[in-house]
PDB file of C-alpha atoms in Angstrom:
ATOM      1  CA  UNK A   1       6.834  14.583   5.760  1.00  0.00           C
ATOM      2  CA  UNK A   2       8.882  13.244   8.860  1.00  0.00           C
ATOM      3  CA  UNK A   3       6.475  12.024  11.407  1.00  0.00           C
ATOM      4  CA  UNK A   4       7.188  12.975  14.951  1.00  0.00           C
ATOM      5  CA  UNK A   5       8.756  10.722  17.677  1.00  0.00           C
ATOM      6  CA  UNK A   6       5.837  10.681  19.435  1.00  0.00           C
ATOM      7  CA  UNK A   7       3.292  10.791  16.315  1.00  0.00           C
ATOM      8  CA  UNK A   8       0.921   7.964  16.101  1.00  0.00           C
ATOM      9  CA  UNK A   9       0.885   6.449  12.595  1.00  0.00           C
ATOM     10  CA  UNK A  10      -0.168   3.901  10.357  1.00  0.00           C
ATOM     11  CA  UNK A  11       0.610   2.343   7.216  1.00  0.00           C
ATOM     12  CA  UNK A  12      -2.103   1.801   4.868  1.00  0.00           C
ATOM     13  CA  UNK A  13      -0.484  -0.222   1.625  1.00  0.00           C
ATOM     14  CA  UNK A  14      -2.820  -1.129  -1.231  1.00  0.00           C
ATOM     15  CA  UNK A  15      -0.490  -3.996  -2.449  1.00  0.00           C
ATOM     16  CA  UNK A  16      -1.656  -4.136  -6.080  1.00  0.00           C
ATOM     17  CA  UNK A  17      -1.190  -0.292  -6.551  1.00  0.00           C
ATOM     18  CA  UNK A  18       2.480  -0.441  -4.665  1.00  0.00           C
ATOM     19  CA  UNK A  19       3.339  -3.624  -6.553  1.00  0.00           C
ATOM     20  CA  UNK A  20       2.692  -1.471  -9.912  1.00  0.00           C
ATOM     21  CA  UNK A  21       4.063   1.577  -8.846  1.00  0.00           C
ATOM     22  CA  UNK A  22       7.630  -0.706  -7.552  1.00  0.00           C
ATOM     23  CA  UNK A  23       7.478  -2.375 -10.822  1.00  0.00           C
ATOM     24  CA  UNK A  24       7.223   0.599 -12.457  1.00  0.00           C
ATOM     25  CA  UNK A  25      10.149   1.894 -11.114  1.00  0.00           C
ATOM     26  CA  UNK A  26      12.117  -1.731 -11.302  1.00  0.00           C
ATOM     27  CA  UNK A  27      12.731  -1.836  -7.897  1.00  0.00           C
ATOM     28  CA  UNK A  28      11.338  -4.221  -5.161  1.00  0.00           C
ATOM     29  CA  UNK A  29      10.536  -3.461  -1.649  1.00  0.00           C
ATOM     30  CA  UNK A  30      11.784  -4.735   1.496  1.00  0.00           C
ATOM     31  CA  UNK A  31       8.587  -4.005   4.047  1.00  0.00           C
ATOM     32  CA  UNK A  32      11.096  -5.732   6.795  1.00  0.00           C
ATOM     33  CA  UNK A  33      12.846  -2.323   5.985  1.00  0.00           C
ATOM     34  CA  UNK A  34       9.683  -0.168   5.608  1.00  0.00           C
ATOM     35  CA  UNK A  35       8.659  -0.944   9.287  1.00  0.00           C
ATOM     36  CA  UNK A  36      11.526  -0.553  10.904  1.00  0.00           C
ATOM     37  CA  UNK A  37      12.348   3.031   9.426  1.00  0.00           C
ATOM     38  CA  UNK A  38       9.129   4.037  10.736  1.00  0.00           C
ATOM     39  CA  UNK A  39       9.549   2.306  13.943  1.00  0.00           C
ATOM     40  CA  UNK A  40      12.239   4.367  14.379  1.00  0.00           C
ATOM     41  CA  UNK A  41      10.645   7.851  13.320  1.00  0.00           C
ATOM     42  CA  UNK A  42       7.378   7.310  15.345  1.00  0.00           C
ATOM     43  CA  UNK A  43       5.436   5.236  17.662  1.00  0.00           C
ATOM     44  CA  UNK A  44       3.855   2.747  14.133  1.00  0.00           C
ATOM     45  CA  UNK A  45       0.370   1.774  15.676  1.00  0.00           C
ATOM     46  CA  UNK A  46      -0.268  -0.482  12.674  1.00  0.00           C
ATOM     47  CA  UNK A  47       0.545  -1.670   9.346  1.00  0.00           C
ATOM     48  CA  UNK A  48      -2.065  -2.781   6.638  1.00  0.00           C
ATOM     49  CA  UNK A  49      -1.497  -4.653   3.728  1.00  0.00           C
ATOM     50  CA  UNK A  50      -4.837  -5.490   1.495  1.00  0.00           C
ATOM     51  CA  UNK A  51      -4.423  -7.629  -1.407  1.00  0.00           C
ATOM     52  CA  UNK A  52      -6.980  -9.782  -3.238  1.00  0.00           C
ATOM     53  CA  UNK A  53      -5.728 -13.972  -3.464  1.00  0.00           C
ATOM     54  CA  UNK A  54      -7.074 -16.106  -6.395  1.00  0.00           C
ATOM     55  CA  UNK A  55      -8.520 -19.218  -4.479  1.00  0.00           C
ATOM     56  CA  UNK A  56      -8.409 -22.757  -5.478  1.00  0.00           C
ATOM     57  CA  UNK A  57      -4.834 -22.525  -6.775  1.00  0.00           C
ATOM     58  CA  UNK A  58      -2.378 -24.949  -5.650  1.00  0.00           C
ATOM     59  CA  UNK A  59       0.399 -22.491  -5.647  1.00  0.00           C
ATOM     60  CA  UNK A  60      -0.196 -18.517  -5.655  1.00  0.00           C
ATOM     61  CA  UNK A  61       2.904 -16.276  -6.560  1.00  0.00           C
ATOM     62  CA  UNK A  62       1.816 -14.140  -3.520  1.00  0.00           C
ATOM     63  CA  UNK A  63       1.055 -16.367  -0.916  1.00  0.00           C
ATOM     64  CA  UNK A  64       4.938 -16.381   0.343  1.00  0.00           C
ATOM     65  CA  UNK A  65       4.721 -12.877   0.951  1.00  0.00           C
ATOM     66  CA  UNK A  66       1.113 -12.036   2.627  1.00  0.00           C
ATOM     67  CA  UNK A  67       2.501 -15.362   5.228  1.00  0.00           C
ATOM     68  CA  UNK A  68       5.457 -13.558   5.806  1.00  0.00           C
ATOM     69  CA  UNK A  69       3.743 -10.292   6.477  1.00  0.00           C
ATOM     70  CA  UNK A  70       1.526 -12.188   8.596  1.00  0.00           C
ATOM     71  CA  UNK A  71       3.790 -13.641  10.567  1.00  0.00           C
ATOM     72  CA  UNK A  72       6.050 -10.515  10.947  1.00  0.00           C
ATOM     73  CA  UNK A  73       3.536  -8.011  12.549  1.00  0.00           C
ATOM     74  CA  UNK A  74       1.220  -6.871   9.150  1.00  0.00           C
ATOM     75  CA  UNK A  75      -2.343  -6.952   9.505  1.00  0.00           C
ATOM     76  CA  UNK A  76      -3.385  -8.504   6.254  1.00  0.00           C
ATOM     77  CA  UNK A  77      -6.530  -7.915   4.961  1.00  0.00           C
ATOM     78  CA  UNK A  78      -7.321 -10.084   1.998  1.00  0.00           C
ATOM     79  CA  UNK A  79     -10.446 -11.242  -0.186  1.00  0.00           C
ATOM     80  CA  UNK A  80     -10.618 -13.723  -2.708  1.00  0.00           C
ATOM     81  CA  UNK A  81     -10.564 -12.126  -6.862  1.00  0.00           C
ATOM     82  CA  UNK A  82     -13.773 -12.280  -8.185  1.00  0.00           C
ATOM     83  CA  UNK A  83     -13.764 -13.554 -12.138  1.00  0.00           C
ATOM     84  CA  UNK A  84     -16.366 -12.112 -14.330  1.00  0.00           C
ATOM     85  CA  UNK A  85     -17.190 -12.465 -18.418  1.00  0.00           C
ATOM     86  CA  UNK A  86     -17.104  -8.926 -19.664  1.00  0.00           C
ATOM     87  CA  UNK A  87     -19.908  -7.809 -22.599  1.00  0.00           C
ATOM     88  CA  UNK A  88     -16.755  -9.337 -25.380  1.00  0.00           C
ATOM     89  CA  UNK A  89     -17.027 -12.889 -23.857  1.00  0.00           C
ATOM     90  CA  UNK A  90     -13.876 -12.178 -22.141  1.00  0.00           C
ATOM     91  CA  UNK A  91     -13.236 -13.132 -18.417  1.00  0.00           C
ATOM     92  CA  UNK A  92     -11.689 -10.959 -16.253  1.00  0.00           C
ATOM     93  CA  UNK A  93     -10.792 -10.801 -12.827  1.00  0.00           C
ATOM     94  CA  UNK A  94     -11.188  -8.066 -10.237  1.00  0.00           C
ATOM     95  CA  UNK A  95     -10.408  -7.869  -7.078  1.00  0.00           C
ATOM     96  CA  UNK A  96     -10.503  -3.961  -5.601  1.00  0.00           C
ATOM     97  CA  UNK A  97      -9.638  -2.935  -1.933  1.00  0.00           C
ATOM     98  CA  UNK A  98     -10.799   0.253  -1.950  1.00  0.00           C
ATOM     99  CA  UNK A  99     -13.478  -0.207   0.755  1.00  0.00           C
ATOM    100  CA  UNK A 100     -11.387  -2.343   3.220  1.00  0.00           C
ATOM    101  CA  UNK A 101      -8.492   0.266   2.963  1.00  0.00           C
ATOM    102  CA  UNK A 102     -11.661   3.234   3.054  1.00  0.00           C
ATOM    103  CA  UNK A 103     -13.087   1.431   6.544  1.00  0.00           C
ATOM    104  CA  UNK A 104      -9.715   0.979   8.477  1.00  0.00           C
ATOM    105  CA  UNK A 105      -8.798   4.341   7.922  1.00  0.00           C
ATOM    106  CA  UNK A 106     -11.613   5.742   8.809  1.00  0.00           C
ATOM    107  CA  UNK A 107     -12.049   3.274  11.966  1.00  0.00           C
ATOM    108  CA  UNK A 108      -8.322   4.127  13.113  1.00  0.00           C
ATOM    109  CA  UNK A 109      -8.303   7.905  12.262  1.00  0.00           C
ATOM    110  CA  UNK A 110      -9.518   8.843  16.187  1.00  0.00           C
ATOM    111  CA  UNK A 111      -6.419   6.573  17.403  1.00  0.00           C
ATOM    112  CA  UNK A 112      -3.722   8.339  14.845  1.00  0.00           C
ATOM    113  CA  UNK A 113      -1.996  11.352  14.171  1.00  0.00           C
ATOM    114  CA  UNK A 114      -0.571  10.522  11.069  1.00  0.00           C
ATOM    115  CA  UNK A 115      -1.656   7.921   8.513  1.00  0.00           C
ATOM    116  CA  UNK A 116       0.645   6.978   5.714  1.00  0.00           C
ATOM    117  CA  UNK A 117      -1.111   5.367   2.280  1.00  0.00           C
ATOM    118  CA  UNK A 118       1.068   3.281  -0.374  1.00  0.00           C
ATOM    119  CA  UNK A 119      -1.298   4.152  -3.274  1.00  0.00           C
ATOM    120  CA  UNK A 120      -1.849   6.308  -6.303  1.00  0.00           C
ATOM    121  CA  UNK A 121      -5.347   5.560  -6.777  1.00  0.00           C
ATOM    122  CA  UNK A 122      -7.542   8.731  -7.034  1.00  0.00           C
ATOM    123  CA  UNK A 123      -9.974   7.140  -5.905  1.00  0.00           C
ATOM    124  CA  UNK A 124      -8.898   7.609  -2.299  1.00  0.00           C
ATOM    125  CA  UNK A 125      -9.232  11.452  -2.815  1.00  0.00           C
ATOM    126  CA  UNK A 126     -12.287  11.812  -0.717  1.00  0.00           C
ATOM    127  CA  UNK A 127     -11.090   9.128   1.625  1.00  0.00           C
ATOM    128  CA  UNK A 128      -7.793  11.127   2.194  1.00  0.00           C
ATOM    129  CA  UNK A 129     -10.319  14.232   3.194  1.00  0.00           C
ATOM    130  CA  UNK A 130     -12.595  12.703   5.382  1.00  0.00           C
ATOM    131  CA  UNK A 131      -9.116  11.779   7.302  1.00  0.00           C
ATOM    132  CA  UNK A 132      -7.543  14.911   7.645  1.00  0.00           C
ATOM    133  CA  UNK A 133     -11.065  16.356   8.959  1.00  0.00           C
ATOM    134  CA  UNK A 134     -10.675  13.966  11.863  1.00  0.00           C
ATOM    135  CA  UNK A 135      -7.508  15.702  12.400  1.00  0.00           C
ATOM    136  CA  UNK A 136      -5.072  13.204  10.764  1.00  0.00           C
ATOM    137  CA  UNK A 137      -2.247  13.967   8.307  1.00  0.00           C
ATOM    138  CA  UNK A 138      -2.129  11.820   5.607  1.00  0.00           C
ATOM    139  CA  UNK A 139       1.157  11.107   3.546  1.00  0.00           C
ATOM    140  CA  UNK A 140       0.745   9.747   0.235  1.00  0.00           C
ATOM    141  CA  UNK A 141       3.058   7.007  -1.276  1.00  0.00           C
ATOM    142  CA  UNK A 142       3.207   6.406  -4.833  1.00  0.00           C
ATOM    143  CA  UNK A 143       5.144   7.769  -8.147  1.00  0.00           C
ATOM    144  CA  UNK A 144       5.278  10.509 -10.852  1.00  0.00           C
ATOM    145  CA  UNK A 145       8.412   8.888 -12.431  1.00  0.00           C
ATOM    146  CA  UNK A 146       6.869   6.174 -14.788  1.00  0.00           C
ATOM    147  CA  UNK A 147       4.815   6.769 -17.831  1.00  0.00           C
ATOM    148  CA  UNK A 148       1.719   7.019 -17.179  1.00  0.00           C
ATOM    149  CA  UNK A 149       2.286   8.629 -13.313  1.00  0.00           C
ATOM    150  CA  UNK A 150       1.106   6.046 -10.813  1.00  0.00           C
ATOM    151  CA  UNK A 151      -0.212   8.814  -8.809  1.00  0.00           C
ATOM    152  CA  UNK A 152      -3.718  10.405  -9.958  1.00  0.00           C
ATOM    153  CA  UNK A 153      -3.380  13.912  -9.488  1.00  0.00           C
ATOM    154  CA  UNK A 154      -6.098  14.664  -7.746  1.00  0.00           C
ATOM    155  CA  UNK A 155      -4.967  12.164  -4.340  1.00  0.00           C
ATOM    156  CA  UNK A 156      -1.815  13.856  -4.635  1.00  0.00           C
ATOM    157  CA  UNK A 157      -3.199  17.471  -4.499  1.00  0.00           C
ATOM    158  CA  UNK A 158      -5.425  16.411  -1.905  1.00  0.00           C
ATOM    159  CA  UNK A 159      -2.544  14.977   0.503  1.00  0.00           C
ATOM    160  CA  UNK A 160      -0.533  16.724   3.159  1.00  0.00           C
ATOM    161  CA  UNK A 161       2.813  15.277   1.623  1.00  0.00           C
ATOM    162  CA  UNK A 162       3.351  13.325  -0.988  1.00  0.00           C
ATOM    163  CA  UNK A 163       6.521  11.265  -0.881  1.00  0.00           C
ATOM    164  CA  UNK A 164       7.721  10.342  -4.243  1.00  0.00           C
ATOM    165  CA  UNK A 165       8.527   6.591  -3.942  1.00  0.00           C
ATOM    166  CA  UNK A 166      11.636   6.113  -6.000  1.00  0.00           C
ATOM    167  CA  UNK A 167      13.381   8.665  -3.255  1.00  0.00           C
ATOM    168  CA  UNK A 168      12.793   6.056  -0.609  1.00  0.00           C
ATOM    169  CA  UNK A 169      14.354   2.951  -2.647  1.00  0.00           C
ATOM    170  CA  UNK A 170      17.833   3.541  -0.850  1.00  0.00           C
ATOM    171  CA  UNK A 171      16.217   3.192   2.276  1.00  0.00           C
ATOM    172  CA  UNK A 172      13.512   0.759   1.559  1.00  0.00           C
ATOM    173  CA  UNK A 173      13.987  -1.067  -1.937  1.00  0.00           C
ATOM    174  CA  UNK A 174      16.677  -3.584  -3.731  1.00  0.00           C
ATOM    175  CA  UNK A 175      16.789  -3.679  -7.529  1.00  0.00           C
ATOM    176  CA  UNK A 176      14.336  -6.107  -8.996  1.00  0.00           C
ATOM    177  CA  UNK A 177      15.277 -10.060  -8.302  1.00  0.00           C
ATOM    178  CA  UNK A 178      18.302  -9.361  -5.980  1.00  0.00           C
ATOM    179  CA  UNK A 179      18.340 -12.194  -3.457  1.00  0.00           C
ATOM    180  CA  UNK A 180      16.399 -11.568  -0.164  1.00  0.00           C
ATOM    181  CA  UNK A 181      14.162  -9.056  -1.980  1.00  0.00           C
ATOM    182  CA  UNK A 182      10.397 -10.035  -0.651  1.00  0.00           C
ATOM    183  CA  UNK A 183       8.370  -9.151  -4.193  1.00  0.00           C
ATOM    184  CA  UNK A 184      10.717 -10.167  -7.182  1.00  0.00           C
ATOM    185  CA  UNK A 185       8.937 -10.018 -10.618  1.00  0.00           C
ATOM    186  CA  UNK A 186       7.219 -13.095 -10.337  1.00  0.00           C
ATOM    187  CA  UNK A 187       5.301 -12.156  -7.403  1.00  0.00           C
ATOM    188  CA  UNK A 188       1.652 -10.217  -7.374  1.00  0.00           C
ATOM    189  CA  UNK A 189       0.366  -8.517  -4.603  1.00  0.00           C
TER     190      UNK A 189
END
């Protein structure tokens, strides 16, 4: 779905989900070039980019990209991963955005006409709804071309459009580790 010149929109990326969904596809993603093509196709009220940061570490593979987001007009919302011993003795990490990306939305949906989500996660199904009866289309971004789908079926059904990631890669994604690319494959959003 093409937004309108005069549309309102947003950008809602959950960066774990994209990361996969990228990876999946062995691309990486310019966001320099995500922004500006929809700058140019609508007036872009925001962009959100949630990720969850390990703290304590003296170097994190992500921190170069959520400071260059940062500095280059992305609102990034971030919380530290939580670690956790599972019922095996095994510790884990978790470190979900689904209720920082749910609250934004739903805080910005009165201000928007169009709100654009980088995720597959079906959790957002509901979310998605609750949008769209505020009177905001929603465009999902994620993929049906790797094994299994990074799209749950359910948030794609749900959306107005679904954009099938891999068919913006020419305008918005270099093949993985090509120099100037902003996630290579050691990076995680």
């Amino acid at each position: 779905m093409t937004p309108y010149p005069t549309e309102r929109v947003a950008l809602f990326i959950d960066g774990a989900n994209l990361y996969s969904a990228a990876k999946s596809l062995n691309a990486d993603l310019d966001f320099r070039k995500l922004v500006d093509m929809y700058r140019a196709k609508a007036v872009l009220v925001r962009a959100y980019y949630y990720t969850a940061v390990v703290e304590g570490e003296e170097f994190s593979p992500i921190k170069p990209l959520v400071d260059w987001l940062d500095y280059n007009g992305f609102t990034v919302v971030k919380k530290p991963v939580k670690r956790f011993t599972d019922a095996q003795g095994h510790t884990r990490t978790k470190g979900n955005m689904d209720i920082e990306i749910a609250v934004d939305m739903l805080e910005l949906a009165p201000r928007l006409d169009h709100a654009v989500l980088f995720s597959g996660d079906g959790d957002f199904r509901r979310l998605v709804q609750a949008v769209q009866a505020k009177g905001v289309r929603v465009t999902v971004v994620s993929t049906l071309k790797s094994q299994p789908p990074q799209i749950a079926d359910e948030l794609r059904r749900q959306a107005d459009v679904f954009i099938e990631l891999e068919s913006l890669l020419p305008e918005i994604g270099r093949p993985r580790g090509a120099p100037g690319s902003l996630i290579t494959g050691s990076d995680r959003p």
